[in-house]
Coordinates of C-alpha atoms (C1' of nucleotides) and ligand atoms in Angstrom, one line a residue:
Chain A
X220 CA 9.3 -25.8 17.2
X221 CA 5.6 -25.5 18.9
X222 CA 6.2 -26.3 22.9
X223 CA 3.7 -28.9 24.0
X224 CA 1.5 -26.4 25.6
X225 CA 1.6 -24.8 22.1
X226 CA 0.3 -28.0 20.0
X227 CA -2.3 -28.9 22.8
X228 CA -4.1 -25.5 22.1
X229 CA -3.6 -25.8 18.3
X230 CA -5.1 -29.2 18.3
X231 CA -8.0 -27.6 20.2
X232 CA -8.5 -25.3 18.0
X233 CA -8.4 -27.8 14.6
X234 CA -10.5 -30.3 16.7
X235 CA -13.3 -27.6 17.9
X236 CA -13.3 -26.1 14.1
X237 CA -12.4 -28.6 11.6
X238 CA -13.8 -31.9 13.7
X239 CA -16.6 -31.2 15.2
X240 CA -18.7 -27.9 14.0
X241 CA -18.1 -26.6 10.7
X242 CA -16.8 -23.2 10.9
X243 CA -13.5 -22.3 11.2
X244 CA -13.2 -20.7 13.6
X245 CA -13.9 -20.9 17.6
X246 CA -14.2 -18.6 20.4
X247 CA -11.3 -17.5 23.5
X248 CA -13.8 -18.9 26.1
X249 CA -14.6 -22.4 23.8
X250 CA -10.7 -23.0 23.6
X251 CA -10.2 -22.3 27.4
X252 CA -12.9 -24.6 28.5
X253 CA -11.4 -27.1 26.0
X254 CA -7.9 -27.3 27.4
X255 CA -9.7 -27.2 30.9
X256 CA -7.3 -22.9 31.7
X257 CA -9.3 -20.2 32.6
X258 CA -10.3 -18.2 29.3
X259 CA -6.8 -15.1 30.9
X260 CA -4.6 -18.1 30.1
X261 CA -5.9 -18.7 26.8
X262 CA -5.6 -15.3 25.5
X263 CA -2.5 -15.0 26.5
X264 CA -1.7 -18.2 24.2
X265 CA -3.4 -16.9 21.6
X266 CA -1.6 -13.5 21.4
X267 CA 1.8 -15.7 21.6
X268 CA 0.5 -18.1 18.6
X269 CA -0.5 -15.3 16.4
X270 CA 2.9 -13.5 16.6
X271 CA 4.1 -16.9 15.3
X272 CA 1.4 -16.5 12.7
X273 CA -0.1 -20.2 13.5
X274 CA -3.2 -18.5 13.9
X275 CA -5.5 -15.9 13.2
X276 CA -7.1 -13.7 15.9
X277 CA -8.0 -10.4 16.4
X278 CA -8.8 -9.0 19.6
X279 CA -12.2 -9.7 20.4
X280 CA -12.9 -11.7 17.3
X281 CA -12.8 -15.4 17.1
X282 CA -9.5 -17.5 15.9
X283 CA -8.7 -19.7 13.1
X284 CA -5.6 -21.7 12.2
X285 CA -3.1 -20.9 10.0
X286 CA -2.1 -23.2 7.0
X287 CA 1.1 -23.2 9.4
X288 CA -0.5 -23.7 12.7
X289 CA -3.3 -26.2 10.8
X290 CA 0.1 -28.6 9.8
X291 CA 0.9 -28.7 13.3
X292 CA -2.5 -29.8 14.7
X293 CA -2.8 -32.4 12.1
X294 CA 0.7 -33.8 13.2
X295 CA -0.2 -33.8 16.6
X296 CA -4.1 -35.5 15.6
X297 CA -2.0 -38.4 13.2
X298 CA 0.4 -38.9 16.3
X299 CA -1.9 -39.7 18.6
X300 CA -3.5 -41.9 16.7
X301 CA -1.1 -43.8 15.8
X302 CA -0.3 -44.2 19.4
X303 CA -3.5 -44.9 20.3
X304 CA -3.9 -47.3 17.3
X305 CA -0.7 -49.2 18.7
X306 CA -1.5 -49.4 22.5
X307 CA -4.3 -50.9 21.0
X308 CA -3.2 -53.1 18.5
X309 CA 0.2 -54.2 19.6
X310 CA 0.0 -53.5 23.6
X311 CA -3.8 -55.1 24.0
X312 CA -5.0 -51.6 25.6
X313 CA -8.7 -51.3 25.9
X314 CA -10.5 -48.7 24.1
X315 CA -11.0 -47.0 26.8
X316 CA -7.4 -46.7 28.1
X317 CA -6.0 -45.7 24.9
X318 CA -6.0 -41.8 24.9
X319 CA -4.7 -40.7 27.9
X320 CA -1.5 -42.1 27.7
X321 CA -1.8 -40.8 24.0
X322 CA -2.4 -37.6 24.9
X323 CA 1.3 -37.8 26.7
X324 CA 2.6 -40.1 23.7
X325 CA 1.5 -37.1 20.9
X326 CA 4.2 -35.0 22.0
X327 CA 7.2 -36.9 21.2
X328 CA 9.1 -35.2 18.6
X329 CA 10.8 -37.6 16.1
X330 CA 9.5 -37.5 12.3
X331 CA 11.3 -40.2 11.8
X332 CA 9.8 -42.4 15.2
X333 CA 5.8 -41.6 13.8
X334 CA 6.4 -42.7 10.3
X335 CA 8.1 -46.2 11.4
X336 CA 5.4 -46.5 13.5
X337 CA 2.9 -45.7 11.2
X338 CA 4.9 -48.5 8.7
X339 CA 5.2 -51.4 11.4
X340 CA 0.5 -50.7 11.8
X341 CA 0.5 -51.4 8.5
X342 CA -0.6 -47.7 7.6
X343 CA -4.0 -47.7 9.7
X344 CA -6.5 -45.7 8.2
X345 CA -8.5 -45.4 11.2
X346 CA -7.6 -45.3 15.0
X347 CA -9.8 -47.9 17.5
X348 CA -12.3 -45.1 17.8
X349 CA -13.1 -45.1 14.5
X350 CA -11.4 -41.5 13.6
X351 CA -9.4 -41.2 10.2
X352 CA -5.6 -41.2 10.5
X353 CA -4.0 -38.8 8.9
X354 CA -1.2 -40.1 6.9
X355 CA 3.0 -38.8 6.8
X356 CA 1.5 -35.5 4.2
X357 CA -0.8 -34.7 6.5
X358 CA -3.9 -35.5 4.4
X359 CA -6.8 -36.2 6.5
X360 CA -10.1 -38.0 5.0
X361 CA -13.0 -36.4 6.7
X362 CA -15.4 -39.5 6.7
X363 CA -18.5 -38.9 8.2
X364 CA -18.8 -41.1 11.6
X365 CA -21.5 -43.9 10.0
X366 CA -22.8 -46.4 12.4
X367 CA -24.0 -49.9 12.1
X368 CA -27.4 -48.3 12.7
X369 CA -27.6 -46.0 9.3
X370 CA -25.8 -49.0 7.1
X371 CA -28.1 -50.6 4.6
X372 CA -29.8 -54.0 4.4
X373 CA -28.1 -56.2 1.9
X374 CA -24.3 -54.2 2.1
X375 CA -20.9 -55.8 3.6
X376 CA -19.6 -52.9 5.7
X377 CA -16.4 -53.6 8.1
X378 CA -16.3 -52.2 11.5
X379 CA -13.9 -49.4 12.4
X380 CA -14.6 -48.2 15.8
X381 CA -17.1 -47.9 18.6
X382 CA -18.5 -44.9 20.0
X383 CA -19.1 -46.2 23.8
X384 CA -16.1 -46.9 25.4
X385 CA -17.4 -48.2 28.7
X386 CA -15.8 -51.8 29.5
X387 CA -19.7 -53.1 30.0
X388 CA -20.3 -52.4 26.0
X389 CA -16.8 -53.6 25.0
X390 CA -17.6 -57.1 26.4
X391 CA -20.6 -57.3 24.9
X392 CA -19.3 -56.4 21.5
X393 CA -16.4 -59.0 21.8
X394 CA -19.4 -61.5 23.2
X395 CA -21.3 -60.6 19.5
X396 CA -18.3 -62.1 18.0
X397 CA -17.3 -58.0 16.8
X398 CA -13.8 -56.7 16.5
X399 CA -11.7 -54.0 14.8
X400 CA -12.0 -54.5 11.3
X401 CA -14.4 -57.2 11.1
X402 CA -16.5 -58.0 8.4
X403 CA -20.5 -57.6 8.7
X404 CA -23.4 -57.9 6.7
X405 CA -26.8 -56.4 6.8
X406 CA -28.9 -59.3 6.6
X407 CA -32.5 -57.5 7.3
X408 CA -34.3 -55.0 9.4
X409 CA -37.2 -56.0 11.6
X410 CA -39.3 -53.3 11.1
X411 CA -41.9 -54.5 14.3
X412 CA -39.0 -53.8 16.8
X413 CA -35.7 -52.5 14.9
X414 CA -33.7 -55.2 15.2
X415 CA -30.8 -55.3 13.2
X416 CA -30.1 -59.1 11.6
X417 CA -26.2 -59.2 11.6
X418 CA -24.3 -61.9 9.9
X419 CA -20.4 -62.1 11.0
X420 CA -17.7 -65.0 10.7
X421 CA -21.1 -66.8 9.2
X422 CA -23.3 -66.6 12.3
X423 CA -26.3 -64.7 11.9
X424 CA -27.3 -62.3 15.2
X425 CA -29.9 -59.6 16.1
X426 CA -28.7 -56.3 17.7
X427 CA -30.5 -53.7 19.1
X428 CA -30.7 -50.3 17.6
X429 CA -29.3 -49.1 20.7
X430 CA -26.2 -51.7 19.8
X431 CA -26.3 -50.8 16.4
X432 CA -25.7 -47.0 17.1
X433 CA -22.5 -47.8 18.7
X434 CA -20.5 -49.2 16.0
X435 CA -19.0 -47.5 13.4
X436 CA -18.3 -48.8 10.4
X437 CA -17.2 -48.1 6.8
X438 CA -19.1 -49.2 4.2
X439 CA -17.1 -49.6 0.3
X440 CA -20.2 -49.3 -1.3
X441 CA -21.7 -46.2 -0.2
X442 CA -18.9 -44.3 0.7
X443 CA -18.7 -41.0 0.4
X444 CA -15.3 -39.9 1.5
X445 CA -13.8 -36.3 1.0
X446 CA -10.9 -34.4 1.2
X447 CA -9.5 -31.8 3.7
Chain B
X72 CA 5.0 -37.2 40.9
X73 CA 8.5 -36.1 39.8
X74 CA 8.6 -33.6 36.9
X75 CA 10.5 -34.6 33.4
X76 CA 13.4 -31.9 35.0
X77 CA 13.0 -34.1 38.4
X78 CA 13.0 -37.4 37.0
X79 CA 16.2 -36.2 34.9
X80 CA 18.1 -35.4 37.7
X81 CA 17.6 -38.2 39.5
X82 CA 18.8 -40.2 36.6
X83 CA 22.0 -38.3 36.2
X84 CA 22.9 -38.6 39.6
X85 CA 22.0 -42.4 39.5
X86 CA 24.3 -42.4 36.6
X87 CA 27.3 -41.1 38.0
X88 CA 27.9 -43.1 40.9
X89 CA 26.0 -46.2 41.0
X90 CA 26.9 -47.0 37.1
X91 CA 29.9 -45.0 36.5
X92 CA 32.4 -44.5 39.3
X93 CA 31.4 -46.6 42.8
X94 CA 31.5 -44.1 45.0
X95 CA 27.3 -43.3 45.6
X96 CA 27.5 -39.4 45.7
X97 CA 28.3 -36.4 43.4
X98 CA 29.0 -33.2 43.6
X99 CA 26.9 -30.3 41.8
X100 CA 29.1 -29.2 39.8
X101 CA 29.3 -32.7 37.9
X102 CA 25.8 -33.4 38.2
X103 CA 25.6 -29.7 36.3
X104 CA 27.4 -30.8 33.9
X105 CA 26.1 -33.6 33.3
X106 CA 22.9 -32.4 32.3
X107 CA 24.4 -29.3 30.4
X108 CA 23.0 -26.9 33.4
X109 CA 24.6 -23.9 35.0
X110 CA 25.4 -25.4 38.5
X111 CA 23.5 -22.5 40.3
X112 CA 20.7 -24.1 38.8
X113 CA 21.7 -27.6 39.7
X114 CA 22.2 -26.5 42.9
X115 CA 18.4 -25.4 43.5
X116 CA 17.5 -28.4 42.0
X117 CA 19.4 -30.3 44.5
X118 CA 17.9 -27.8 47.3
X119 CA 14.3 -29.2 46.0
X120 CA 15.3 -32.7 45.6
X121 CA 16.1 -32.8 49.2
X122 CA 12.6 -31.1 50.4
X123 CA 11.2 -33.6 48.5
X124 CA 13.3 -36.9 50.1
X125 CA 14.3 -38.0 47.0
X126 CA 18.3 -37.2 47.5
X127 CA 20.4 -36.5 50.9
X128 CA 22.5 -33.1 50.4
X129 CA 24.4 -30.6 52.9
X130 CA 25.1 -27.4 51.9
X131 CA 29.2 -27.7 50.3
X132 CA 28.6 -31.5 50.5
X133 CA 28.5 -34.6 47.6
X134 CA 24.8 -35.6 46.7
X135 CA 23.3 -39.1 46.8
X136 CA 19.9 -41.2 46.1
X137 CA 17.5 -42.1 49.0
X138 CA 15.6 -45.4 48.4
X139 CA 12.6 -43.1 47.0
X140 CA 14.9 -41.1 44.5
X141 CA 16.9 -44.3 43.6
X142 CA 13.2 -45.6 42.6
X143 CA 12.2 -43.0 40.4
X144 CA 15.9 -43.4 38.6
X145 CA 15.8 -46.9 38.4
X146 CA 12.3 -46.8 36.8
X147 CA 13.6 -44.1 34.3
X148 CA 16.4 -46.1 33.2
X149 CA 14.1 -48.9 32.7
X150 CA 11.7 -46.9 30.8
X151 CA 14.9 -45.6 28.4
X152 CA 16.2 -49.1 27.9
X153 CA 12.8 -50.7 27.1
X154 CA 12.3 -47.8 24.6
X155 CA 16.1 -48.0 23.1
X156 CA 15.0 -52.1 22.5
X157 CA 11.5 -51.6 21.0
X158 CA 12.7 -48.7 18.5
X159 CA 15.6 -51.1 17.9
X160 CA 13.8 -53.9 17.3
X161 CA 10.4 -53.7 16.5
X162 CA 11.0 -50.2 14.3
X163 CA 14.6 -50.5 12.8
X164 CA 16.1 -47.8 14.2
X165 CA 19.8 -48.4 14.3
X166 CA 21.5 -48.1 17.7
X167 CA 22.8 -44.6 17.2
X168 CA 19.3 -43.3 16.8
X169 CA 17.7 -44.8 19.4
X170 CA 18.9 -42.8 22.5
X171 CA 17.8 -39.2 21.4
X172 CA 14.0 -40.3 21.2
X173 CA 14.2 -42.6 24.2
X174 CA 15.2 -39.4 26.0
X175 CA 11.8 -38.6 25.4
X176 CA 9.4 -41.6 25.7
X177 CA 11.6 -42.2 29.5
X178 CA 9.0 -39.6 31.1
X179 CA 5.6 -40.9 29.5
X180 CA 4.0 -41.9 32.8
X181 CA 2.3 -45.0 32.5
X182 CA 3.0 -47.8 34.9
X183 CA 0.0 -49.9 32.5
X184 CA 2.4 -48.6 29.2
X185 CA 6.0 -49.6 30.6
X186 CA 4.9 -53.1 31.5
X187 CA 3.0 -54.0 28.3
X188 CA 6.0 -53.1 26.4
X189 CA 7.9 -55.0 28.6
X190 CA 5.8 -58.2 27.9
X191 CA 6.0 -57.0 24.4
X192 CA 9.7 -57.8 24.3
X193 CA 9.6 -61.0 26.0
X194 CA 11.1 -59.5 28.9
X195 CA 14.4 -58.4 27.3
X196 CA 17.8 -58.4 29.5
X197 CA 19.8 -55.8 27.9
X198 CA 18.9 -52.9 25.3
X199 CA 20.8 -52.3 22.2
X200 CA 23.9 -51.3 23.6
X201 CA 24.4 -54.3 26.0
X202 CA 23.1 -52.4 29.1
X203 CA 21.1 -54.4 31.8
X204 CA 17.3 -53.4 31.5
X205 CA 16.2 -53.2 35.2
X206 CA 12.8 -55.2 35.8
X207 CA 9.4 -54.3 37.1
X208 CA 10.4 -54.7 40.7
X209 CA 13.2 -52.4 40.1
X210 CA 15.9 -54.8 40.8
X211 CA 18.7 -54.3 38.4
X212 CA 21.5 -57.1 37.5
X213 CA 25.0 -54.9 37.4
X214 CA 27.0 -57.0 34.9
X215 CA 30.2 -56.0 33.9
X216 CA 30.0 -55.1 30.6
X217 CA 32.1 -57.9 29.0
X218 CA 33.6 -57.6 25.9
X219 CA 34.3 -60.5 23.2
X220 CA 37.9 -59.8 23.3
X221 CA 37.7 -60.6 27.5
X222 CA 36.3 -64.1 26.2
X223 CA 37.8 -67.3 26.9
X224 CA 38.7 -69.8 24.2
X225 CA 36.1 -72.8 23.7
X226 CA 33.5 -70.3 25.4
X227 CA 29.8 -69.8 23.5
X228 CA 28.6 -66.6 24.2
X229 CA 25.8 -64.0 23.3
X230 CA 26.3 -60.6 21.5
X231 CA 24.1 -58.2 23.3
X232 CA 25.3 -54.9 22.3
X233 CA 28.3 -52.9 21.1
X234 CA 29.9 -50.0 22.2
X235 CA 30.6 -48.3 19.2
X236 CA 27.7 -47.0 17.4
X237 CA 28.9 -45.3 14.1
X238 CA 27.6 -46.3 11.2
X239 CA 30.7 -48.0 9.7
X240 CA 31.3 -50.1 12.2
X241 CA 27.7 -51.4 12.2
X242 CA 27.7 -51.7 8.9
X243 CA 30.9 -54.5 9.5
X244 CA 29.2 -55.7 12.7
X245 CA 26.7 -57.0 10.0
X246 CA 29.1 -57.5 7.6
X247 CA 30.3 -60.6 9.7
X248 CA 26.7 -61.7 10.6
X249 CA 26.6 -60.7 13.7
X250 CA 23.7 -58.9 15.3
X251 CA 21.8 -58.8 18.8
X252 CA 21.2 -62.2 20.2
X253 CA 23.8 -63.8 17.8
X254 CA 25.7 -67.0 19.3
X255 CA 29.6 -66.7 18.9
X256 CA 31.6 -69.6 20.0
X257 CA 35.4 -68.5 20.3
X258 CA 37.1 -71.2 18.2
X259 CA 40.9 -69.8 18.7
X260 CA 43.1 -66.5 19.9
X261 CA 45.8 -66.5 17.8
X262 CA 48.8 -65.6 19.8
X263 CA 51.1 -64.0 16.9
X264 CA 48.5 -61.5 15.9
X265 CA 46.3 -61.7 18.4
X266 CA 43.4 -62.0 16.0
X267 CA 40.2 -64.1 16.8
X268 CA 38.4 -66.8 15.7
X269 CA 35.4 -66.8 16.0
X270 CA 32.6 -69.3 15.0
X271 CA 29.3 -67.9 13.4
X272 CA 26.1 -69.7 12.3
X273 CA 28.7 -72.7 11.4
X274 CA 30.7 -70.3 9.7
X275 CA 34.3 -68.9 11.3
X276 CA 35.6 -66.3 10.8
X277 CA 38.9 -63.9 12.2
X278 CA 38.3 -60.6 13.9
X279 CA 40.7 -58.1 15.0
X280 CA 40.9 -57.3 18.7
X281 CA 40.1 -53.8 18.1
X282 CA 36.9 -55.4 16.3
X283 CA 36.5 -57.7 19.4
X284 CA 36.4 -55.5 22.1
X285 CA 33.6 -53.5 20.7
X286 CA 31.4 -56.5 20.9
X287 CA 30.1 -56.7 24.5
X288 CA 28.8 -60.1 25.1
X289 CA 27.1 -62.7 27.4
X290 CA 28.6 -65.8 28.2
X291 CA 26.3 -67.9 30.5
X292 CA 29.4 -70.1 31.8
X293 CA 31.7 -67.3 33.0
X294 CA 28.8 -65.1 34.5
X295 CA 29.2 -63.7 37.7
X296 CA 26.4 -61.3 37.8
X297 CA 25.4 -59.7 41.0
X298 CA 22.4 -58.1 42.5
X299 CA 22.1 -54.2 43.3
Chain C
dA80 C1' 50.8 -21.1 56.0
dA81 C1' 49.6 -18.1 52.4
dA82 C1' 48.0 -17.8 47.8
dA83 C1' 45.7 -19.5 44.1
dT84 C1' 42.4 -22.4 42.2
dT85 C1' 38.3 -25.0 42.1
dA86 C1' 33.8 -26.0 43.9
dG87 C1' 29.6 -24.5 45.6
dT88 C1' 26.2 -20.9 47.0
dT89 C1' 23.3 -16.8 46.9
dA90 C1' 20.9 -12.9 45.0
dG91 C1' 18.5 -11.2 41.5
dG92 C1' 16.5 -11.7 36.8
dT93 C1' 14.0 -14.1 32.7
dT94 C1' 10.4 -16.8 30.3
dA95 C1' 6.5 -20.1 29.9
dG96 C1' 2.3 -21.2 31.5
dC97 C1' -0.8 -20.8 34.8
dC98 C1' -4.0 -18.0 38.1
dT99 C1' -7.6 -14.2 40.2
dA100 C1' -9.8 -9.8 40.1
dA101 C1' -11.2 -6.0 37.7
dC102 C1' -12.4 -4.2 33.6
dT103 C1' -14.3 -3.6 28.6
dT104 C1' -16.7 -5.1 24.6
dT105 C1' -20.2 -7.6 22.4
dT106 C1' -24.5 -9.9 22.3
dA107 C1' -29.0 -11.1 23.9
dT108 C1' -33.2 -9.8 26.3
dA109 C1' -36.8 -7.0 28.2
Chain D
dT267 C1' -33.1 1.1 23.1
dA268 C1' -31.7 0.4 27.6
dT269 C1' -30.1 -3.1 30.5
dA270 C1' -28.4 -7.5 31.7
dA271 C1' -25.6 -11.3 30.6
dA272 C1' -21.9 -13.4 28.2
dA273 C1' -17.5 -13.1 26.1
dG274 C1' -13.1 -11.4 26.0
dT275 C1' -9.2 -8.6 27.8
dT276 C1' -5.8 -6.5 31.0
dA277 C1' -3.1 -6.1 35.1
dG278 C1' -0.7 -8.1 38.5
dG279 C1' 1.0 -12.4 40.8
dC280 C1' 2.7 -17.2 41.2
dT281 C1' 6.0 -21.4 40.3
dA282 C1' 9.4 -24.2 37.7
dA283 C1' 13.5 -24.1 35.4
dC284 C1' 16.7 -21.7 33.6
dC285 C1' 20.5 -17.8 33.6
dT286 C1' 24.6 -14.3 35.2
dA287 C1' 27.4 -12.0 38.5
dA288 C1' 29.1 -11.8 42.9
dC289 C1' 30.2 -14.2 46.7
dT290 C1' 32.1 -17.9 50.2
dA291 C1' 34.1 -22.4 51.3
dA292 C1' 37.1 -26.1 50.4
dT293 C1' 41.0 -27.8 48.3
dT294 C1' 45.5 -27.5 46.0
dT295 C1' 49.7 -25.6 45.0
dT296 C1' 53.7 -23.0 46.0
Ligands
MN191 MN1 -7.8 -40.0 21.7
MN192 MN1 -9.1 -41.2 19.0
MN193 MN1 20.3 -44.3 25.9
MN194 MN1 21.3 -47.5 26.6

DNA sequence: AAAATTAGTTAGGTTAGCCTAACTTTTATA
DNA sequence: TATAAAAGTTAGGCTAACCTAACTAATTTT
C-alpha cells in the first residue's frame, strides 16, 4: 500500500506527463517544484518508488510511471474527483473551495467508500472543473478541455466546468442563468465585436469572448473523445 | 494544529474516562493500549501532549483533558459520528463497516466540510450505533444508552442504534422492520417468558429479551438527558 | 515489612519525509 | 570547444512516531 506522500508524488508525476504535456516523462526538479520539496527530497522519493517498481528512473534521466504506479495515480485522480464533484454537488461548495479539502479527501483508503460514492453522483463523468473522471477500471477519457469560445454556431453543447474559479466570475456565470450541466446553444457569432449569441433555458444572451473562454463545455456532436 | 497521531490520542483518552468509566484520568499504560502502542511510546506522547496544554500529566501520575485537548476530542468524535451516519445513510454501508473508514475521514480538517455535512444530515442526534453526535459548539448530550428491554410498558420510543453489529443479527433487526428512526410502541412484557411485545408500523410483534436489549432506543417521555 | 508484581519511565535505535550544503553531470551559450 | 548555467545527486542532519531493553516507582501479596 502507497503512503500518502507516496500517491501525492505519483499523481505528480501522471498529472505533469499524462495531463498536461505529452511526454511521459518529467524531470526530478519539475516533480519537486510540483509537490512544493526541494528537488534532495524528491530524489530520494524517486529512488524509494522505483525499488517498488511504480516508476521508472535512472539516475540522471527523467521518470515515468509504471503500469503499476500509473493505476495508483489514476485512483488517487478519480478520488479526488469524486470528492470534489460531491462537496460540490451534495455539500454546495464553491468551485473554488472544492480541491483543497479534496486534496486531504483523496487519501482515504476504502475501495469500497469511492465506488458508493461514485454510485450515489450518479457516475459523474466530469468533476466541477470540467476534468474527466475516471471511472471504478480506472479508464480515463482524455477529452480535450473545449470552451464555449471554440463551440460552433448552430450546435447544443452542455456545460461541464469553468476554467476561472474566482468568486467574481462564478457570480456572473450563475447571473447568465449558467450552471453545471446546462444546456446551451450557439445561436450566432458577431463577427464586428465577437460576441457570442447564447440561448439557455430559452433566453437568448450575448457573452464576451473573454466569457466565452471560461466555460467548458462538451459538445455531442463534434466530440472527439479518446482513450487512455 | 494537532497531528492525526495527536488528535488520536486525545480521542482515546477522551474515551476512556469521560465515556467509559467516570473517573476523568488514565493511566499510560491503558491509554497504550488502547491505541495498540507500546506504552514507552504513549508515554512520550503524553510528555508532548502536556508541552502542548492539551492534557495535564505528572511523571508516575493518571492523565486527563484540559479544556483545549477536550476540544480537539470532542470535535473528533463529532467528525467520526457524522461520518459513521452519512456512510450509513446516504451510501449503504451497514453499521459494521462504517467505523473502519470513519477512522479515517475523523482527521480531514475542514471546519467548512464538518458543518456542511452536518446540515446535510439534518442535524442528526445519534450515529448508527445510537451514540450521541456532539454539535458544532462542542456541547455533547451524555445519554445513557437505553436499551428497548429497559423500556416501560405503553412507552413509544425511537430505535437509534444497536449494539450488536454482526451481520445476522442485522439481518433479523430488518427482518422485524425495524431500522434507524423506527417508532416502537411497547404494547406488553410478558411476565412468563419475558418476551416483548412490541408494536411496529401497526403491526406487533414478540421479541426476545436477548433481541431487546440490543436495540438501544430513545424514548422522549422517560428522557433524562444531561449536559457535559 | 519484605518480596513480588504491575505500572511507568528512560535511553538508545529505526523509518519516513523533509531540509541544507556541497558536489557532479548534463545542457546551453559564448 | 570552453565555460557558465541548470539539473540532478549525495552526505549529513532534523523531527514525528514508533520500537526494545533496562530501569525505577508504586502497588499488591504474602
Ligand atoms: Mn482539484
Ligand atoms: Mn479538479
Ligand atoms: Mn466508530
Ligand atoms: Mn460510533
Amino acid at each position: 500500500m502507497a503512503s500518502n506522500t507516496e500517491e501525492n508524488y505519483l499523481k505528480a508525476l501522471f498529472q505533469i506527463t499524462i495531463e498536461s504535456g505529452n511526454k511521459q516523462e518529467a524531470g526530478t526538479n519539475e516533480i519537486a517544484a510540483h509537490l512544493g520539496v526541494k528537488p534532495a527530497t524528491a530524489n530520494d522519493m524517486l529512488k524509494k518508488l522505483k525499488l517498488k517498481k511504480l516508476i521508472q528512473y535512472e539516475k540522471y534521466g527523467k521518470s515515468s510511471l509504471t503500469k503499476a504506479g500509473k493505476k495508483i495515480a489514476i485512483e488517487v485522480v478519480r478520488k479526488h474527483r469524486l470528492w470534489e464533484t460531491f462537496l460540490f454537488q451534495k455539500l454546495a461548495f464553491s468551485w473554488d473551495e472544492v480541491h483543497e479539502v479534496a486534496e486531504q479527501l483523496e487519501h482515504i483508503q476504502s475501495k469500497k467508500l469511492i465506488d458508493k460514492l461514485d454510485a450515489y453522483l450518479e457516475y459523474p463523468a466530469f468533476d466541477p472543473h470540467g476534468d474527466t473522471i475516471p471511472n471504478a477500471k480506472g479508464e480515463l477519457n482524455i477529452t480535450i478541455k473545449k470552451t464555449l469560445l471554440e463551440e460552433e454556431v448552430g450546435h447544443q453543447c452542455k456545460m461541464i466546468g469553468v476554467k476561472d474559479n474566482s468568486a467574481s466570475f462564478l457570480q456572473y456565470v450563475n447571473k447568465m442563468g449558467l450552471s453545471i450541466n446546462q444546456t446551451i446553444r450557439i445561436v450566432a457569432r458577431q463577427a464586428f465585436d465577437d460576441l457570442l449569441e447564447i440561448e439557455v433555458n430559452k433566453k437568448i444572451s450575448s457573452v464576451s469572448p473573454k466569457f466565452a473562454e471560461n466555460i467548458i463545455v462538451e459538445c455531442a456532436i463534434c466530440n472527439k473523445a479518446t482513450k487512455a
